[in-house]
Structure formats: structure tokens, C-alpha cells
mmCIF file of C-alpha atoms in Angstrom:
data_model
loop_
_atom_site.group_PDB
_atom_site.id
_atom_site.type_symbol
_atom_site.label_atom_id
_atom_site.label_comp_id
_atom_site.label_asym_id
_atom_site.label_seq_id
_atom_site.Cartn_x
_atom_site.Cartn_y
_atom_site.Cartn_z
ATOM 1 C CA UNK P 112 -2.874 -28.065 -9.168
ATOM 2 C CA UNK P 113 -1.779 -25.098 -11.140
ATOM 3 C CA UNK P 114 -2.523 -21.374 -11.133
ATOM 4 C CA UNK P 115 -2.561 -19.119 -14.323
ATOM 5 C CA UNK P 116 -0.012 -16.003 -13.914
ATOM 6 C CA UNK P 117 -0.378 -12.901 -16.519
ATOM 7 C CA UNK P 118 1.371 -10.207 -17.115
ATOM 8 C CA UNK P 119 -1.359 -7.230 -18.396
ATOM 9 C CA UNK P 120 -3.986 -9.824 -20.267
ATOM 10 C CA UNK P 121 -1.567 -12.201 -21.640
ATOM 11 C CA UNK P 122 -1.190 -15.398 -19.630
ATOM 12 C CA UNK P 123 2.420 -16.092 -18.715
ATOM 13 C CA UNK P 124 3.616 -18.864 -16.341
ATOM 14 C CA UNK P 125 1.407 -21.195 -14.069
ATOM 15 C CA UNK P 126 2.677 -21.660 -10.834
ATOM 16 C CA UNK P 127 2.035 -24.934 -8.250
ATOM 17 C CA UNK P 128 -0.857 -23.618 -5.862
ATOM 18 C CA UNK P 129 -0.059 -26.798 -3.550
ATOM 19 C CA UNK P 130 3.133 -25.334 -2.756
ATOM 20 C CA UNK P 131 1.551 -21.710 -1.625
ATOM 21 C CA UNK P 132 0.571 -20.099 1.729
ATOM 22 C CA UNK P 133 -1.831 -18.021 1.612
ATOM 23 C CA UNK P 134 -2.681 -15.324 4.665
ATOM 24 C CA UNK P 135 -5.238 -12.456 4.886
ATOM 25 C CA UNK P 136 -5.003 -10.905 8.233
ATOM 26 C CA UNK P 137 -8.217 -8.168 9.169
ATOM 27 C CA UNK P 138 -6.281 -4.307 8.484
ATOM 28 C CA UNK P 139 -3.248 -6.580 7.629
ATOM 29 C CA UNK P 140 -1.495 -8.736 4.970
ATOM 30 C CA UNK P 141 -3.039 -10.804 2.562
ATOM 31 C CA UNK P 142 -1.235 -12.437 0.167
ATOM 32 C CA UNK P 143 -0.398 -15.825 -1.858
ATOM 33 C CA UNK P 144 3.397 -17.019 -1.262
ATOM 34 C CA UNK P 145 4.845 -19.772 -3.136
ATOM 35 C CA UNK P 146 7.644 -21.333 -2.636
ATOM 36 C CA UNK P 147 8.937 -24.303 -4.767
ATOM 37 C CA UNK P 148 12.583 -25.371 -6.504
ATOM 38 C CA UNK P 149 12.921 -25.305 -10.220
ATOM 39 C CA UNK P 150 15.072 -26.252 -12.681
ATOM 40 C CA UNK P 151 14.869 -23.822 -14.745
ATOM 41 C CA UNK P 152 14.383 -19.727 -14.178
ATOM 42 C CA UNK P 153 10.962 -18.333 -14.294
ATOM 43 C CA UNK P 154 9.704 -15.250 -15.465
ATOM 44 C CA UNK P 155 7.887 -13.533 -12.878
ATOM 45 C CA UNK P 156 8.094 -9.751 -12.456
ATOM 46 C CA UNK P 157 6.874 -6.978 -10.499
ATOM 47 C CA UNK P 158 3.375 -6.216 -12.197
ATOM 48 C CA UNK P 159 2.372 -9.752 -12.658
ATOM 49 C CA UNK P 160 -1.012 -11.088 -11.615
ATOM 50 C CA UNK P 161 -3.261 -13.656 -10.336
ATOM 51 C CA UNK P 162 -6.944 -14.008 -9.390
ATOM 52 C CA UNK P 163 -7.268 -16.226 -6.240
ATOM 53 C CA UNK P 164 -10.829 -16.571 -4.205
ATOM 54 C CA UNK P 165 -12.032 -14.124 -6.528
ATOM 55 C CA UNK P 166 -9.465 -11.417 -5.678
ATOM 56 C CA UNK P 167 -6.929 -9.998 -7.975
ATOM 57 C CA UNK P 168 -2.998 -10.109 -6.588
ATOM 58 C CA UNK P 169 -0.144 -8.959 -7.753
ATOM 59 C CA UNK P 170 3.363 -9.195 -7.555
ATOM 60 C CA UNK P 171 4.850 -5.438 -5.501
ATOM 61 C CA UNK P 172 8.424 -6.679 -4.853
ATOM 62 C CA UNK P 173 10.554 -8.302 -7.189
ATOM 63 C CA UNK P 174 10.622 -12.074 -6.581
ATOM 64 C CA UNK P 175 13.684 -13.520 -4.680
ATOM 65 C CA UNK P 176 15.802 -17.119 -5.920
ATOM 66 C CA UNK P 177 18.436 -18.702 -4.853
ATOM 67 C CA UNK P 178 20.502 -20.933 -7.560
ATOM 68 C CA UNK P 179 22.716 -23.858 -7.286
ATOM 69 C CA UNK P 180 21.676 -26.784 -9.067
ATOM 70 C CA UNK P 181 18.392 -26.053 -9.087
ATOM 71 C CA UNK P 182 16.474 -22.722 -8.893
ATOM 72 C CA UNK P 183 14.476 -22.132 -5.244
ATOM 73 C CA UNK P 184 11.421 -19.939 -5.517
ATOM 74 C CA UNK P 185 9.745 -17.744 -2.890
ATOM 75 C CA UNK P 186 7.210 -15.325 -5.243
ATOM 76 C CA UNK P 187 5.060 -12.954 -3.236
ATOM 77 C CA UNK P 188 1.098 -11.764 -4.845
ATOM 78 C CA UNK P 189 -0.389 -9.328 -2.561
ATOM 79 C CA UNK P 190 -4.336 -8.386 -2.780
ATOM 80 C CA UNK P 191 -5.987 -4.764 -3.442
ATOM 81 C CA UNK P 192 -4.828 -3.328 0.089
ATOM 82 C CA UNK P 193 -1.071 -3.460 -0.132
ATOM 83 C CA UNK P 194 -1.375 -1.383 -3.729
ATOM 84 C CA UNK P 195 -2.470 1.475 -1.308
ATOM 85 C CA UNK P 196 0.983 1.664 -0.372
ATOM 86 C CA UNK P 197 2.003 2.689 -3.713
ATOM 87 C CA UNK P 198 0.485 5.716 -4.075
ATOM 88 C CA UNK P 199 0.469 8.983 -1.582
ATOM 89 C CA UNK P 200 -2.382 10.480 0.115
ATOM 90 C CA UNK P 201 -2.741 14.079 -1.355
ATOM 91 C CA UNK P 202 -5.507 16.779 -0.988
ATOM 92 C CA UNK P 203 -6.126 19.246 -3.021
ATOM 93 C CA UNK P 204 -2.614 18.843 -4.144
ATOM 94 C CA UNK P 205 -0.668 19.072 -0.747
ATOM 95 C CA UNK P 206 1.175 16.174 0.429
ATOM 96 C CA UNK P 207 1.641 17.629 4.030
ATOM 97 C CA UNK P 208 -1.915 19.116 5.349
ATOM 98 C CA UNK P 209 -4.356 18.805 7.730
ATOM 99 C CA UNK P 210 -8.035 17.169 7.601
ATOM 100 C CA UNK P 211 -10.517 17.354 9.973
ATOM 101 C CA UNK P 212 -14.071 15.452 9.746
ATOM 102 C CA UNK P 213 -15.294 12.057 10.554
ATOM 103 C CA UNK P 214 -16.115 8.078 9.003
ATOM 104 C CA UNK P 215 -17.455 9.404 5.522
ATOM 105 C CA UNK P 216 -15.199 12.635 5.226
ATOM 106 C CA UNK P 217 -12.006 10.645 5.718
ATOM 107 C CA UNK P 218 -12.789 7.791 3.523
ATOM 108 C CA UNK P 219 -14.968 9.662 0.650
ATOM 109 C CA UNK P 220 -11.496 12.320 0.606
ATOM 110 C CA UNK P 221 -9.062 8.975 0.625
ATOM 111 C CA UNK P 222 -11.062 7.317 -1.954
ATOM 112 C CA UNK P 223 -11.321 10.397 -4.234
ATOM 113 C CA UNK P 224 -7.199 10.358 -4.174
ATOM 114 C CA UNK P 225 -7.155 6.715 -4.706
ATOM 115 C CA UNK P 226 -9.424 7.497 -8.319
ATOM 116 C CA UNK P 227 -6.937 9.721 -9.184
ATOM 117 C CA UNK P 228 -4.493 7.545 -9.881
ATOM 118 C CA UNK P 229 -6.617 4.190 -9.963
ATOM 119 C CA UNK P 230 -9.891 3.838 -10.854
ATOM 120 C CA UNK P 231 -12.298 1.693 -9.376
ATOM 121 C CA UNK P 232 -12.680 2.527 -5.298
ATOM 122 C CA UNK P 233 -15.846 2.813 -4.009
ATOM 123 C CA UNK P 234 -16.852 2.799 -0.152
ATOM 124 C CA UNK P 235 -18.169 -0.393 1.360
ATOM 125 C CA UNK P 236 -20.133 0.119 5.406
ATOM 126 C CA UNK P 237 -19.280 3.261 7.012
ATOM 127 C CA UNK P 238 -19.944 3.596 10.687
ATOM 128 C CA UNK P 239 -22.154 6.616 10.723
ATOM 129 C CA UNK P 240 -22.575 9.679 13.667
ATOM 130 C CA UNK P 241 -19.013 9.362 15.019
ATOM 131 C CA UNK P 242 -17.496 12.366 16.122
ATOM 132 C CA UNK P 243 -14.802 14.155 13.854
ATOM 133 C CA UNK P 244 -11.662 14.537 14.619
ATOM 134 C CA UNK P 245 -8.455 16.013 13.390
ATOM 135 C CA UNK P 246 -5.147 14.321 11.658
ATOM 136 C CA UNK P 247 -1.950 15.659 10.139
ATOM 137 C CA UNK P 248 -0.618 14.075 7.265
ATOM 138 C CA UNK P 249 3.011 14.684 5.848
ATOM 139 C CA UNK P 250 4.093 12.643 2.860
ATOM 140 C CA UNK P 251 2.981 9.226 3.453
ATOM 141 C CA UNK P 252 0.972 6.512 1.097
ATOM 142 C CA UNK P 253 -2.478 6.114 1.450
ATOM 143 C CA UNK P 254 -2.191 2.553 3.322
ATOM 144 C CA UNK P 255 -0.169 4.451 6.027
ATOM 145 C CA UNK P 256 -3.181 6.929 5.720
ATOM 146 C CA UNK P 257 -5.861 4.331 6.137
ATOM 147 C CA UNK P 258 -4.731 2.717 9.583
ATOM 148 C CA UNK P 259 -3.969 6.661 11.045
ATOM 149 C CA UNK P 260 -7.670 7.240 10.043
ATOM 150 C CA UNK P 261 -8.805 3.552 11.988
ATOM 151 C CA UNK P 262 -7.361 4.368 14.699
ATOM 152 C CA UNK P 263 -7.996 7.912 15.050
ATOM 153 C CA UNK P 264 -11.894 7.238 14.993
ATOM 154 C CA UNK P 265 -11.082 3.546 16.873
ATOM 155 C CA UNK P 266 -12.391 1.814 14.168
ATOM 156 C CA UNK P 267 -11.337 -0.924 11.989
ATOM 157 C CA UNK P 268 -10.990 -1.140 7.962
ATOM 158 C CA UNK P 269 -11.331 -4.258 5.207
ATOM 159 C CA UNK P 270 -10.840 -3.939 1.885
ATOM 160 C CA UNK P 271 -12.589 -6.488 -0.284
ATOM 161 C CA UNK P 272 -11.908 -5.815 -4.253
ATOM 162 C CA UNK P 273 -11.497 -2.215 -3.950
ATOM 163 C CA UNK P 274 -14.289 -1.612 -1.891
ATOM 164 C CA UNK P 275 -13.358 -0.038 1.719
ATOM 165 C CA UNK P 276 -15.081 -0.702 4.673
ATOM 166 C CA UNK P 277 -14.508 1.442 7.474
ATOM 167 C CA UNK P 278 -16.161 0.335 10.805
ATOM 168 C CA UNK P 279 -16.033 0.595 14.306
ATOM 169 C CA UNK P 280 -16.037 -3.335 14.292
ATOM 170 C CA UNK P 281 -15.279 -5.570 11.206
ATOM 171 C CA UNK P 282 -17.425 -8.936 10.696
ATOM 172 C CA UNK P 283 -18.845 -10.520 13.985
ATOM 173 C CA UNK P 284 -18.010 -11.519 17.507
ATOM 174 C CA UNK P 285 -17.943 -14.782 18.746
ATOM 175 C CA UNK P 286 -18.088 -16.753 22.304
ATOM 176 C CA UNK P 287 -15.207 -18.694 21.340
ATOM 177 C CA UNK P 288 -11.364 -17.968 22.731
ATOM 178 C CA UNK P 289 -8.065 -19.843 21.953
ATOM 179 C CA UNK P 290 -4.952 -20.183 23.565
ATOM 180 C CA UNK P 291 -1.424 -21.481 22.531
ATOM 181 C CA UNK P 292 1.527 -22.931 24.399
ATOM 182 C CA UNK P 293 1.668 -24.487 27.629
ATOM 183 C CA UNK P 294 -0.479 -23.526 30.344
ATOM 184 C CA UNK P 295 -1.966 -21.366 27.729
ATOM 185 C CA UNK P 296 1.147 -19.299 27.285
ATOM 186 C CA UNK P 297 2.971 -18.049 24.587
ATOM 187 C CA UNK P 298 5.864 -20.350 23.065
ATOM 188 C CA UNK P 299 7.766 -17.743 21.364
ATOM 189 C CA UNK P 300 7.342 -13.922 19.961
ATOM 190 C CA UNK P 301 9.371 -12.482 17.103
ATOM 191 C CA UNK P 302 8.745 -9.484 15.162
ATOM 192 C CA UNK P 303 9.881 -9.556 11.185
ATOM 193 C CA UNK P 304 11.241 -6.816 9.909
ATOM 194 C CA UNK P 305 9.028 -5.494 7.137
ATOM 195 C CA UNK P 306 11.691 -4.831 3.461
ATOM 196 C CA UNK P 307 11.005 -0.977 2.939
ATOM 197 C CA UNK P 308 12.845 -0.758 -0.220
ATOM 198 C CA UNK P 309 10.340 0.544 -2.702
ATOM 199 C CA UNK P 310 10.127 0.653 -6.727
ATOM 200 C CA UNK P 311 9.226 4.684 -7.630
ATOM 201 C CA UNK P 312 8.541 5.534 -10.724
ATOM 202 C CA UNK P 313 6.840 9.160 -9.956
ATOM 203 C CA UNK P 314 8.536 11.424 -7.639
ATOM 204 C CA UNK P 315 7.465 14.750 -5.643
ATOM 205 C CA UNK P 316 9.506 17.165 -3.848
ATOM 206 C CA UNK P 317 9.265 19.270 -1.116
ATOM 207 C CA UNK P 318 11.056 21.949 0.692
ATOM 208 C CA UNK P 319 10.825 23.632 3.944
ATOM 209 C CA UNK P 320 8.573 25.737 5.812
ATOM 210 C CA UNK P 321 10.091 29.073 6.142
ATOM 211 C CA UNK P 322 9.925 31.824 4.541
ATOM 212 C CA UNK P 323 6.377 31.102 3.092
ATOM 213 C CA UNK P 324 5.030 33.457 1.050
ATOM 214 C CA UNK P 325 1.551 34.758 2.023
ATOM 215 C CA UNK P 326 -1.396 33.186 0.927
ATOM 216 C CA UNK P 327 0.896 30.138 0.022
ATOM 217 C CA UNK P 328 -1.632 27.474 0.102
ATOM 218 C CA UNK P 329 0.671 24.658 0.957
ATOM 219 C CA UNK P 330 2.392 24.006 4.466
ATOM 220 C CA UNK P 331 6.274 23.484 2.605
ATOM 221 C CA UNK P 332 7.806 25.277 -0.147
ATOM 222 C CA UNK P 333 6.376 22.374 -2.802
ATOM 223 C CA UNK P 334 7.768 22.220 -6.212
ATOM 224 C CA UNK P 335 5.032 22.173 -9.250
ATOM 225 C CA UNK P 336 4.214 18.941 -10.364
ATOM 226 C CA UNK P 337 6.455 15.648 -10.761
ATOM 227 C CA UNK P 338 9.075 13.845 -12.271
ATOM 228 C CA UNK P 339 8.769 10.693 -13.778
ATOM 229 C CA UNK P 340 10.619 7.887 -15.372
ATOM 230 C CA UNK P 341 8.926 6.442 -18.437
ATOM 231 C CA UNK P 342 10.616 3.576 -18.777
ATOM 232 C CA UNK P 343 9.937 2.706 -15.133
ATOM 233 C CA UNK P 344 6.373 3.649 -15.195
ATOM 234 C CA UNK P 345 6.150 1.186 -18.423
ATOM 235 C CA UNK P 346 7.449 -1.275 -16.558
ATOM 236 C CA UNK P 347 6.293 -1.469 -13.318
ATOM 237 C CA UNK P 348 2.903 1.147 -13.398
ATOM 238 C CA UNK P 349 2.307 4.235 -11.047
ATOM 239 C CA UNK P 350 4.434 3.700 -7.676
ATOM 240 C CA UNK P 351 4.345 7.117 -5.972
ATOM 241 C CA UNK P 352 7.371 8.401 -4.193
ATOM 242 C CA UNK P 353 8.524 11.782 -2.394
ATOM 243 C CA UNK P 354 11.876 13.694 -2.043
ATOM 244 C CA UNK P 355 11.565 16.131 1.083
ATOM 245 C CA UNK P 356 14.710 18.707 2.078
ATOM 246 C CA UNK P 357 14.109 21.218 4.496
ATOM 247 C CA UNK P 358 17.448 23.652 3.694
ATOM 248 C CA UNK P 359 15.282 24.469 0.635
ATOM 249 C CA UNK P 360 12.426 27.487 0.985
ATOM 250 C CA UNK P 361 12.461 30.917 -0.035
ATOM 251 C CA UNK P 362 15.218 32.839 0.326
ATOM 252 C CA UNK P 363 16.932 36.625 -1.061
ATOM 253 C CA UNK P 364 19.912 38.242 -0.866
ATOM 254 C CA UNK P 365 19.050 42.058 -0.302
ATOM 255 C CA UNK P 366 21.230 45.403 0.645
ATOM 256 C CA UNK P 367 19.643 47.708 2.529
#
């Protein structure tokens, strides 16, 4: 059995869905991994696409091959959540600031960023009367954002489509418990080490935090706006990035 790839609405390559894994893990990865020899090169790129159980995925990193006589394959599509980690979380403009508030404040001010540069997110259940509480952010994407919000209120997130769920507990409990290995122990634990090379193709830069002008309504000197790269941002879409040296605030050479 084959799967239809496309690349914006034009149907590219089909791919063997036998030869796939697919994994979607509760505030975690989900994604469709094939892996499969060829004989000739494919052409898969970042941006690519693929609707699997009714969930669009897409291609984030660019797909690795190994050639000798024969091409081998390992092409990763990742759902909704892992585009959070493209973009930053930003309020009111500030990369670095502080929020306070609880369920509904966090995720109606995350989703509001997330419409900024993606249209679409909506909020799924929201646990209701929990208690605010306050969190620091400083340059990070919104994924990174969503799990510091989970855990700050101790609850836990899904994202199904783009619609985020935010709850102290996700789906139901059951009676039943497993165990693996021998006497019910654990065989083996390794820990992979996640690749944190990342495609930008919009960039913002910061500064430090002296010298601050009064009524400077960021917390670092900030420079206006963004760069961009065109051709990138043609190519792979909006993948937000930021640039951060503290030697650089305010300063003035003065005689007195």
C-alpha cells in the first residue's frame, strides 16, 4: 500500500506505508517514519506533506539517505504539534517577558501568537478554576512554551488538528498496568539525543539589559522588527529564529 506525498497542492511522490512506523506519544512525538531502499533518488523536501488518520504531517528536517548501489530511505512527517517548534512565543512583541494568569490566559495568549503567524488554532477542553501562576519566558518556540505552561499548572496538553487541549488529565484512566523485562524489570534505558539543528528563515535580535531607557517596554535592548531570507521563506515557509548578544545595549561616550 501506497501513500500520496504533495508538495503545496500538487501531488508528488507516493511512498510504501508498509514500510512506516508510526508513533504519537501524549505531550510528545507523533510522527510517520519510513524507511525503505530505492533505486533511484526521491524527491522529498522539507515542506512536503501527508494526511495520515486524518491528520496533516509534514516533513521539518530534511530527509537523510545513504547511497551505494541502491538508495536507503529514512523520511520523517511530523503532525500539527512539532510545527509549534517553528515559531517563537511573543507577547505584545517581546520575546523575553513575563505572564502571569491561569488554564485559559496561557493558552488563549499562546494561541493568539500561534494566529499570527498560522492561522487556524483554536482551544480544545480547558481545565477551568485553577489557580494562576507566574512564568518567564526568554526567546524560546511556542512548543518549548506549551510544556513550561503544563507543567507549571500540572496539567497535561494534546493537540489534535490544531486544536489544543490543555487539562489537568488527558483522555481516561484505566485499572490496567504493564510491566517489561524480567521479574518485571527494565531490560535496557537509553536516551536519544534529539538533532537541534534548525532551518530559519526569519530572524530576531536582541541585546542586553543595561542601560534601559525608561519606560522601555521590553526587558533587552530589542532591535525593530526582523530579517528575513526570501528565498528561504519560499522554500521552506515561516521557521522563526532568534540572535541574542548581551555586549549590545545602550551606551554614550560623554565628557563632563
Amino acid at each position: 500500500m501506497e501513500i500520496q506525498v504533495y508538495r503545496g497542492n500538487t501531488a508528488s511522490v507516493k511512498l510504501p506505508l508498509n514500510l512506516s512506523s508510526f508513533t504519537k506519544v501524549m505531550m510528545g512525538e507523533h510522527s510517520l517514519v519510513f524507511s525503505f531502499v530505492s533505486p533511484s533518488k526521491i524527491d522529498i523536501r522539507v515542506g512536503d506533506t501527508l494526511t495520515y488518520k486524518n491528520e496533516l504531517m509534514t516533513v521539518n528536517t530534511d530527509p537523510t539517505f545513504i547511497k551505494s548501489h541502491l538508495y536507503q530511505y529514512d523520511i520523517r512527517f511530523e503532525g500539527h504539534r512539532h510545527s509549534l517548534a517553528r515559531w517563537l512565543i511573543m507577547d505584545e512583541g517581546a520575546l523575553t517577558f513575563d505572564y502571569f494568569g491561569d488554564a485559559e490566559e496561557y493558552l488563549y495568549m499562546l494561541i493568539e501568537r500561534l494566529n499570527q503567524v498560522d492561522s487556524g488554532w483554536t482551544a480544545g477542553d480547558v481545565e477551568v478554576g485553577l489557580d494562576p501562576v507566574p512564568l518567564s519566558f526568554d526567546e524560546i518556540d511556542c512548543y518549548s512554551a506549551l510544556n513550561d505552561i503544563a507543567q507549571a499548572l500540572g496539567c497535561e496538553w494534546d493537540i489534535v488538528g490544531k486544536s489544543i487541549s490543555l487539562k489537568k488529565t488527558i483522555g481516561r484512566a484505566t485499572t490496567l498496568s504493564f510491566a517489561y523485562g524480567k521479574g518485571n524489570g527494565l531490560y535496557e534505558l537509553t536516551r536519544n539525543i534529539v538533532d537541534n539543528s534548525k532551518i530559519v528563515t526569519r530572524a530576531y535580535a536582541s541585546g542586553g539589559a543595561e542601560n534601559l531607557p525608561q519606560g522601555y517596554t521590553k526587558k533587552k535592548f530589542t532591535l525593530p522588527g526582523y530579517l528575513e531570507d526570501a528565498t528561504a521563506l519560499a522554500l521552506y515557509g515561516l521557521r522563526e529564529g532568534s540572535i541574542n548578544d548581551p555586549e549590545i545595549y545602550p551606551q554614550r561616550t560623554a565628557t563632563v
